[in-house]
Amino acid sequence: MGNHREASSGCYTAMALLPLSDAGKRLAQQEHRRLRRDADILTQWNGEAIPLAALDEQALNDEDWRELVGFAFAHRPLLTSLGCLHRLLQYSALPLPALRGRLEEKASDAELCARLRISGRKALLALQRAQAAQALIALDAGRTQLLRDVMPGGGDHAG
């Protein structure tokens, strides 16, 4: 499900999966479960109810860890990572003002740049990635490094 309304229709984008193989069925089930896990967060974020039963699973699972390492150390977008980032913030006692400001307070990029005295969205995103990395390392440095090592490119893109 998309994070922004389309300019032409005012609707959010969505993707449907039609599995044609056993692997496709597993993928569809995995993505359906992810959507159910993230449903409440997506509803809070975009104000649109998602017509399915949300799962109340707040523990960070293996998929969350992979997505979080992809955000912190590579190029995974922040808004694509909303669910797992919200769950990370629930587990972290660190202040993480750039991440908490955007995700919990829904402060705009401009507001956060002014508040944190940084120049521009690119610098803000770099700080958000660094804060996600800091939170992951604080939770489990070994797991973070292991996942970073197995990323395509070794996770050398950021951080």
CSV table of C-alpha atoms in Angstrom, one decimal:
chain,number,residue,atom,x,y,z
A,1,MET,CA,0.0,0.0,0.0
A,2,GLY,CA,1.3,3.4,-0.9
A,3,ASN,CA,2.1,6.2,1.6
A,4,HIS,CA,0.9,9.2,-0.5
A,5,ARG,CA,-2.3,10.0,-2.3
A,6,GLU,CA,-2.0,10.0,-6.1
A,7,ALA,CA,-2.4,13.6,-7.4
A,8,SER,CA,-4.7,12.6,-10.2
A,9,SER,CA,-7.2,10.4,-8.2
A,10,GLY,CA,-6.6,11.3,-4.6
A,11,CYS,CA,-6.3,7.6,-3.9
A,12,TYR,CA,-3.6,5.5,-2.4
A,13,THR,CA,-1.8,3.0,-4.5
A,14,ALA,CA,-2.1,-0.7,-3.7
A,15,MET,CA,-0.6,-3.8,-5.2
A,16,ALA,CA,-2.5,-7.1,-5.6
A,17,LEU,CA,-0.7,-10.4,-5.8
A,18,LEU,CA,-2.0,-13.4,-7.8
A,19,PRO,CA,0.1,-16.4,-6.9
A,20,LEU,CA,0.8,-18.8,-9.8
A,21,SER,CA,3.1,-21.1,-8.0
A,22,ASP,CA,3.9,-22.4,-4.5
A,23,ALA,CA,6.6,-19.7,-4.2
A,24,GLY,CA,4.0,-17.1,-5.2
A,25,LYS,CA,1.6,-18.4,-2.6
A,26,ARG,CA,4.2,-18.1,0.1
A,27,LEU,CA,5.1,-14.6,-1.1
A,28,ALA,CA,1.4,-13.6,-1.1
A,29,GLN,CA,0.9,-15.0,2.4
A,30,GLN,CA,4.0,-13.3,3.7
A,31,GLU,CA,3.0,-9.9,2.3
A,32,HIS,CA,-0.6,-10.3,3.5
A,33,ARG,CA,0.8,-11.0,7.0
A,34,ARG,CA,3.0,-7.9,6.8
A,35,LEU,CA,0.1,-5.8,5.7
A,36,ARG,CA,-1.9,-7.1,8.7
A,37,ARG,CA,1.0,-6.4,11.0
A,38,ASP,CA,1.4,-2.8,9.7
A,39,ALA,CA,-2.4,-2.1,9.2
A,40,ASP,CA,-2.8,0.0,12.4
A,41,ILE,CA,0.3,2.0,11.7
A,42,LEU,CA,-0.6,2.6,8.1
A,43,THR,CA,-4.1,3.7,9.2
A,44,GLN,CA,-2.7,6.1,11.7
A,45,TRP,CA,-0.2,7.5,9.1
A,46,ASN,CA,-2.6,8.1,6.2
A,47,GLY,CA,-6.0,8.3,8.0
A,48,GLU,CA,-7.5,5.5,5.8
A,49,ALA,CA,-8.8,2.3,7.3
A,50,ILE,CA,-7.5,-0.8,5.8
A,51,PRO,CA,-10.3,-3.4,5.4
A,52,LEU,CA,-8.7,-6.4,7.0
A,53,ALA,CA,-8.1,-7.7,10.5
A,54,ALA,CA,-4.9,-6.1,12.0
A,55,LEU,CA,-2.5,-8.4,13.8
A,56,ASP,CA,-1.3,-7.1,17.1
A,57,GLU,CA,2.2,-8.4,16.9
A,58,GLN,CA,4.7,-5.8,18.2
A,59,ALA,CA,7.8,-8.0,18.5
A,60,LEU,CA,10.5,-7.4,16.0
A,61,ASN,CA,10.7,-10.5,13.8
A,62,ASP,CA,13.3,-11.6,11.3
A,63,GLU,CA,11.7,-9.7,8.5
A,64,ASP,CA,11.6,-6.5,10.5
A,65,TRP,CA,15.3,-6.9,11.3
A,66,ARG,CA,16.1,-7.3,7.5
A,67,GLU,CA,14.0,-4.3,6.6
A,68,LEU,CA,15.5,-2.2,9.4
A,69,VAL,CA,19.1,-3.0,8.4
A,70,GLY,CA,18.1,-2.2,4.8
A,71,PHE,CA,16.8,1.2,6.0
A,72,ALA,CA,19.7,2.0,8.3
A,73,PHE,CA,22.6,0.8,6.1
A,74,ALA,CA,21.3,0.9,2.5
A,75,HIS,CA,18.6,2.7,0.5
A,76,ARG,CA,15.3,1.4,1.8
A,77,PRO,CA,12.9,4.4,2.1
A,78,LEU,CA,11.7,5.6,5.4
A,79,LEU,CA,8.0,5.5,4.5
A,80,THR,CA,8.3,2.0,3.1
A,81,SER,CA,9.7,1.0,6.5
A,82,LEU,CA,7.0,2.6,8.7
A,83,GLY,CA,5.8,-0.6,10.4
A,84,CYS,CA,9.2,-2.0,11.4
A,85,LEU,CA,10.5,1.5,12.4
A,86,HIS,CA,7.5,2.0,14.7
A,87,ARG,CA,8.2,-1.4,16.3
A,88,LEU,CA,11.9,-0.5,16.7
A,89,LEU,CA,11.0,2.8,18.4
A,90,GLN,CA,8.8,0.8,20.9
A,91,TYR,CA,11.8,-1.4,21.8
A,92,SER,CA,14.4,1.4,22.0
A,93,ALA,CA,14.9,3.6,25.1
A,94,LEU,CA,17.2,6.0,23.1
A,95,PRO,CA,15.9,9.5,22.3
A,96,LEU,CA,16.3,9.2,18.5
A,97,PRO,CA,14.8,12.7,17.9
A,98,ALA,CA,14.9,12.6,14.1
A,99,LEU,CA,13.1,9.3,13.9
A,100,ARG,CA,10.7,9.9,16.8
A,101,GLY,CA,9.9,13.4,15.5
A,102,ARG,CA,8.9,12.1,12.1
A,103,LEU,CA,7.2,8.8,13.0
A,104,GLU,CA,5.6,9.5,16.4
A,105,GLU,CA,5.0,13.3,16.2
A,106,LYS,CA,4.5,13.3,12.4
A,107,ALA,CA,6.7,16.5,12.2
A,108,SER,CA,7.4,17.6,8.7
A,109,ASP,CA,10.9,17.4,7.3
A,110,ALA,CA,11.2,21.2,7.4
A,111,GLU,CA,10.1,21.2,11.1
A,112,LEU,CA,12.7,18.6,12.0
A,113,CYS,CA,15.5,20.3,10.0
A,114,ALA,CA,14.8,23.5,11.9
A,115,ARG,CA,14.4,21.8,15.3
A,116,LEU,CA,17.6,19.6,14.9
A,117,ARG,CA,19.5,22.4,13.1
A,118,ILE,CA,20.4,20.4,10.0
A,119,SER,CA,20.3,21.6,6.5
A,120,GLY,CA,17.9,19.8,4.1
A,121,ARG,CA,16.1,16.5,3.6
A,122,LYS,CA,19.1,14.6,2.6
A,123,ALA,CA,20.9,15.4,5.9
A,124,LEU,CA,17.7,14.6,7.8
A,125,LEU,CA,17.4,11.2,6.1
A,126,ALA,CA,21.1,10.5,6.8
A,127,LEU,CA,20.5,11.3,10.5
A,128,GLN,CA,17.4,9.1,10.6
A,129,ARG,CA,19.3,6.2,9.1
A,130,ALA,CA,22.1,6.7,11.7
A,131,GLN,CA,19.6,6.8,14.5
A,132,ALA,CA,18.0,3.6,13.3
A,133,ALA,CA,21.5,2.0,13.1
A,134,GLN,CA,22.2,3.2,16.7
A,135,ALA,CA,19.0,1.7,17.9
A,136,LEU,CA,19.6,-1.7,16.2
A,137,ILE,CA,23.2,-1.9,17.5
A,138,ALA,CA,21.9,-1.1,21.0
A,139,LEU,CA,19.3,-3.9,20.8
A,140,ASP,CA,21.7,-6.5,19.3
A,141,ALA,CA,25.0,-5.5,17.8
A,142,GLY,CA,25.9,-9.0,16.7
A,143,ARG,CA,22.6,-9.5,14.8
A,144,THR,CA,22.9,-6.1,13.2
A,145,GLN,CA,26.4,-6.8,12.0
A,146,LEU,CA,25.5,-10.3,10.7
A,147,LEU,CA,22.6,-8.9,8.7
A,148,ARG,CA,24.7,-6.1,7.4
A,149,ASP,CA,27.4,-8.5,6.3
A,150,VAL,CA,24.9,-10.6,4.2
A,151,MET,CA,23.3,-7.6,2.5
A,152,PRO,CA,24.0,-7.2,-1.2
A,153,GLY,CA,27.0,-4.9,-1.3
A,154,GLY,CA,27.8,-5.6,2.4
A,155,GLY,CA,25.7,-2.8,3.7
A,156,ASP,CA,28.3,-0.2,2.7
A,157,HIS,CA,25.8,2.3,1.3
A,158,ALA,CA,25.2,4.3,4.4
A,159,GLY,CA,26.0,4.5,8.1
